[in-house]
mmCIF file of C-alpha atoms in Angstrom:
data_model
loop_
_atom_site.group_PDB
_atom_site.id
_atom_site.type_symbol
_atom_site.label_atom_id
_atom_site.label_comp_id
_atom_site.label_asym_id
_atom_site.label_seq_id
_atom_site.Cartn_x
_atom_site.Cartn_y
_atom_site.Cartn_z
ATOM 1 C CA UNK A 5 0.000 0.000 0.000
ATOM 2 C CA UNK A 6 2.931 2.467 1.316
ATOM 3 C CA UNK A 7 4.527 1.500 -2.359
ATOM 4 C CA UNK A 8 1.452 2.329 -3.993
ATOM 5 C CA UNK A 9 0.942 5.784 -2.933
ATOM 6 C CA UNK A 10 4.864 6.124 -2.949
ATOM 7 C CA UNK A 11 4.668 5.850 -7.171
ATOM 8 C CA UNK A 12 1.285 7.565 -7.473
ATOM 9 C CA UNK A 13 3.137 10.775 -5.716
ATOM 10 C CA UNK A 14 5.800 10.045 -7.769
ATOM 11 C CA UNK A 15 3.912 9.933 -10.988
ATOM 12 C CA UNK A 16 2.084 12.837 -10.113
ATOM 13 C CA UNK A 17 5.435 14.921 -9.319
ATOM 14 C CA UNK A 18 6.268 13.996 -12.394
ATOM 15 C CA UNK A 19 3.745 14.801 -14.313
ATOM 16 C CA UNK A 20 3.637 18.350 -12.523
ATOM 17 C CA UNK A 21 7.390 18.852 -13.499
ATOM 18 C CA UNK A 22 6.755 18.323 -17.295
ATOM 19 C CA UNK A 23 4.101 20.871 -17.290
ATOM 20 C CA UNK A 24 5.530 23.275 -15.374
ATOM 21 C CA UNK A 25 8.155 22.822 -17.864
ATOM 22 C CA UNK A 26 6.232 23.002 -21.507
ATOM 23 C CA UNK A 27 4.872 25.813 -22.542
ATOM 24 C CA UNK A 28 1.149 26.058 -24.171
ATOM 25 C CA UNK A 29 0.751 28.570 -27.301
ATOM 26 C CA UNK A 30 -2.684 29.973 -28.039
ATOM 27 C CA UNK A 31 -2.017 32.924 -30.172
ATOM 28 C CA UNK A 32 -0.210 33.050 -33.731
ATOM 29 C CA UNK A 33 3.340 34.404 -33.414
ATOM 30 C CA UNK A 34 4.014 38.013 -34.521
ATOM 31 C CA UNK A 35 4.438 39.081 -38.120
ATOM 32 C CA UNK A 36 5.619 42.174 -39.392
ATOM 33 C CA UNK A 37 4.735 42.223 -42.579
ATOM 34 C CA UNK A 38 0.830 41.975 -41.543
ATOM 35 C CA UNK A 39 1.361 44.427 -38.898
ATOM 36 C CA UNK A 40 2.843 46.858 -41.995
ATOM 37 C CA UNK A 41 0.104 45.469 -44.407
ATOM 38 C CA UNK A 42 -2.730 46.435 -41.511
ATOM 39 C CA UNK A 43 -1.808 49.383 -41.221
ATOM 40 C CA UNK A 44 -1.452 49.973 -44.776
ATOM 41 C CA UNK A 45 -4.826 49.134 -45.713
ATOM 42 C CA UNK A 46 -6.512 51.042 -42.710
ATOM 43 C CA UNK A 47 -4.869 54.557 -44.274
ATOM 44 C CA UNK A 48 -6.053 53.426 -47.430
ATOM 45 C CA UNK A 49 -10.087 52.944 -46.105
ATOM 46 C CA UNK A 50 -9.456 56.134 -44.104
ATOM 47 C CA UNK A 51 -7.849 58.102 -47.052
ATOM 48 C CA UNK A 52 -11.248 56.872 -49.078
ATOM 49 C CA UNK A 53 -13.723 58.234 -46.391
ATOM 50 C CA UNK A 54 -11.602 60.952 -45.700
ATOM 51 C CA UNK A 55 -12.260 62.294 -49.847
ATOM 52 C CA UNK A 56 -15.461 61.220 -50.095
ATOM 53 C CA UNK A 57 -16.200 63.347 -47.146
ATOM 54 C CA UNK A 58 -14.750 66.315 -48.943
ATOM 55 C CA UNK A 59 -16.832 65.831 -51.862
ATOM 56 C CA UNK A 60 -20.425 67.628 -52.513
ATOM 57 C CA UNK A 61 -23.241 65.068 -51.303
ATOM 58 C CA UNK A 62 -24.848 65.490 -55.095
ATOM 59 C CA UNK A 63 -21.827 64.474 -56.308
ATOM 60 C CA UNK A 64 -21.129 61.324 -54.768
ATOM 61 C CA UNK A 65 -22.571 58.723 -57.232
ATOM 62 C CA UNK A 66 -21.269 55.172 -56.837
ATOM 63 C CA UNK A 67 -20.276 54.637 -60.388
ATOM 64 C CA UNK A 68 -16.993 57.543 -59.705
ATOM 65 C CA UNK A 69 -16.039 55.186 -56.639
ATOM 66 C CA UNK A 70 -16.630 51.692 -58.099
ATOM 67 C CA UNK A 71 -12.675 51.257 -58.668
ATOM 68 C CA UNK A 72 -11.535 52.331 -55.272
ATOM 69 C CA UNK A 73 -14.154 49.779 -53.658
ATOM 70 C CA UNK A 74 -12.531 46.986 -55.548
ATOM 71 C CA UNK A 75 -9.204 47.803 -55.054
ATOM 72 C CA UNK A 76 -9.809 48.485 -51.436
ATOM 73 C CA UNK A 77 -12.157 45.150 -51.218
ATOM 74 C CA UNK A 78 -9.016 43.524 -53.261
ATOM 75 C CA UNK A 79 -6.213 44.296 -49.904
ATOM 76 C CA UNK A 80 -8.936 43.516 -47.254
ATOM 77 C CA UNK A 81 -9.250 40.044 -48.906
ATOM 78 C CA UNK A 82 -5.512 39.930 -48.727
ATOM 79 C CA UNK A 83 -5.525 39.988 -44.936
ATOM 80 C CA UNK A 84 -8.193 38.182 -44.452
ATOM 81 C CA UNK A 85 -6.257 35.173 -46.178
ATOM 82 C CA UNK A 86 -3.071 36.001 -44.688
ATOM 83 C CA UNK A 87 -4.885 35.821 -41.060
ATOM 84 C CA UNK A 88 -6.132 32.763 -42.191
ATOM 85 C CA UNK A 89 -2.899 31.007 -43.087
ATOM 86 C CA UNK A 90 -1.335 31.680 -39.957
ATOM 87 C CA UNK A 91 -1.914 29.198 -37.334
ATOM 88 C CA UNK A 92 -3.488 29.830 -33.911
ATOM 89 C CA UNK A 93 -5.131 33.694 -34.818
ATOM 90 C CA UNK A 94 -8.901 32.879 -34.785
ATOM 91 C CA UNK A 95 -9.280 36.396 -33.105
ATOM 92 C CA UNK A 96 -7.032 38.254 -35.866
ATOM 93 C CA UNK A 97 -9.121 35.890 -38.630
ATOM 94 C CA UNK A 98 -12.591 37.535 -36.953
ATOM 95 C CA UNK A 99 -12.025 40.841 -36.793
ATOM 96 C CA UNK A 100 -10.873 40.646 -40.880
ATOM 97 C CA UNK A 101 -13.521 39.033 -41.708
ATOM 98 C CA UNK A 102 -15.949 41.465 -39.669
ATOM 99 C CA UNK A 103 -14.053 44.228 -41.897
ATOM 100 C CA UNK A 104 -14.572 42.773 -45.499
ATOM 101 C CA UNK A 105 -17.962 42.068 -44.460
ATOM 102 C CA UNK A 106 -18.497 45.956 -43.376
ATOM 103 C CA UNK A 107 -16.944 47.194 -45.900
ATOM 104 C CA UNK A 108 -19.163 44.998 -48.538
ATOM 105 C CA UNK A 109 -22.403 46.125 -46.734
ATOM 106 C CA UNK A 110 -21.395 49.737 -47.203
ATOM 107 C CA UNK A 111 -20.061 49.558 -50.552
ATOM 108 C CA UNK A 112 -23.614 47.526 -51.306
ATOM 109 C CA UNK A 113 -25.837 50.791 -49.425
ATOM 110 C CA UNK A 114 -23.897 52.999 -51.293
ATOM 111 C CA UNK A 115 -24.837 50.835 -54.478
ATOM 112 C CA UNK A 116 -28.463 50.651 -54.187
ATOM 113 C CA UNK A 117 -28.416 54.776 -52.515
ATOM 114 C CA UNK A 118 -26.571 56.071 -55.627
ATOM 115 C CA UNK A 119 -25.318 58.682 -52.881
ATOM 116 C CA UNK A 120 -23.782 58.554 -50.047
ATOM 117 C CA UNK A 121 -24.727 60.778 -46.807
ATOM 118 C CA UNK A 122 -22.357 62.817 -44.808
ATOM 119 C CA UNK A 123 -23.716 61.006 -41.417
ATOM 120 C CA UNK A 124 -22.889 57.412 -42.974
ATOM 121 C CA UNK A 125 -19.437 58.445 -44.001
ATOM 122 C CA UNK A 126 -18.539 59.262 -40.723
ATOM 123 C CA UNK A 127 -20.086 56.372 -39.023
ATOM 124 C CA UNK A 128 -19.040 54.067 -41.598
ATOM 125 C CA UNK A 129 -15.253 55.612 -41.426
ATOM 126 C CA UNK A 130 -15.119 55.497 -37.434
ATOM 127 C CA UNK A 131 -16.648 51.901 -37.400
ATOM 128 C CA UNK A 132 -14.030 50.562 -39.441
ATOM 129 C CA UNK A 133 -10.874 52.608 -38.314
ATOM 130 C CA UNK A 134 -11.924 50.930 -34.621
ATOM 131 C CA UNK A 135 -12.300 47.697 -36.450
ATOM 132 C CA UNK A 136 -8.525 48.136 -37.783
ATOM 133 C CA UNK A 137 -7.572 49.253 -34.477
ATOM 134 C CA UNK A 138 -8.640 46.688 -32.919
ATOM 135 C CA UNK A 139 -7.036 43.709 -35.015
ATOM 136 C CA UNK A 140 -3.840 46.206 -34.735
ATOM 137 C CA UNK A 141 -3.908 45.626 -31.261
ATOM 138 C CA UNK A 142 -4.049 41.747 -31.263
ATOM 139 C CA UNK A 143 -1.240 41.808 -33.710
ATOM 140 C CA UNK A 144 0.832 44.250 -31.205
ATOM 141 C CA UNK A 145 -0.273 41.485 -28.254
ATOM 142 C CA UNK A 146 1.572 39.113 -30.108
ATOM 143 C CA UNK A 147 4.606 40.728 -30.160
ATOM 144 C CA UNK A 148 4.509 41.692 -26.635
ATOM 145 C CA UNK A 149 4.429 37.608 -26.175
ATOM 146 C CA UNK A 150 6.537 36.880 -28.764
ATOM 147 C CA UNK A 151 9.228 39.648 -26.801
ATOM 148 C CA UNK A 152 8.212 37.823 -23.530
ATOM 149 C CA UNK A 153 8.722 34.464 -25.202
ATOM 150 C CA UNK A 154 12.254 35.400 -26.609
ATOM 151 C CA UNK A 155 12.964 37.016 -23.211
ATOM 152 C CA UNK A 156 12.377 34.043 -21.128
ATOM 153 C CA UNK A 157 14.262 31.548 -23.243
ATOM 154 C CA UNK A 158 17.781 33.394 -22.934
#
């Protein structure tokens, strides 16, 4: 009996070592480039509110915009599938797709509207800019880990 419990202890130190010793990853390393490319892309959707803005309501039609959707649509899709190749960044994949699929509903109201109102630039702009910050900041978390991960190992 006294042997028994002496190797269950045992095992269970054991067991308590390893773990104590591995470490458990739940978020995609850090990566540069999409940090650059995020960041990229949000001036470019901010750029595109920012002129529409400027421009007289009347004159807003979709058809004069129609190639700055796409190409904008175009570098969303981009990091979408680059957050998507990257393992362990289910957050970073959400917030991308939340984006492309904002950005499609506007582009679609502004469509069907013909125009687009001064009120929905500015509340479609903000929407999206926090939408970029946000995925900015789970990209900056994972260098913070990645800096803490590099940290502890030396």
């Amino acid at each position: 009996m006294i042997l028994y419990k002496t190797k269950s202890i045992l095992l269970l130190l054991i067991c308590f070592s390893l773990c104590l010793g591995c470490s458990v990853k739940y978020v995609s390393d850090y990566d540069q480039i999409t940090a650059d490319e995020l960041i990229r892309v949000a001036k470019k959707v901010d750029m595109f509110y920012g002129n529409l803005g400027e421009i007289q309501e009347s004159e807003r039609q979709y058809s004069k915009y129609s190639k700055e959707y796409i190409d904008i649509e175009s570098d969303i899709r981009s990091l979408v599938i680059r957050n998507k190749i990257r393992p362990l960044n289910e957050e970073s994949i959400k917030i991308s797709e939340t984006i492309l699929a904002e950005f499609m509903k506007y582009r679609k109201k502004h469509k069907e509207d013909t125009l687009y109102k001064d009120t929905l630039i500015i509340l479609h702009r903000n929407r999206l800019l926090r939408l970029f910050t946000a995925m900015s900041v789970a990209e900056q978390a994972k260098q913070i880990n990645s800096e803490e991960k590099n940290g502890s190992s030396n």
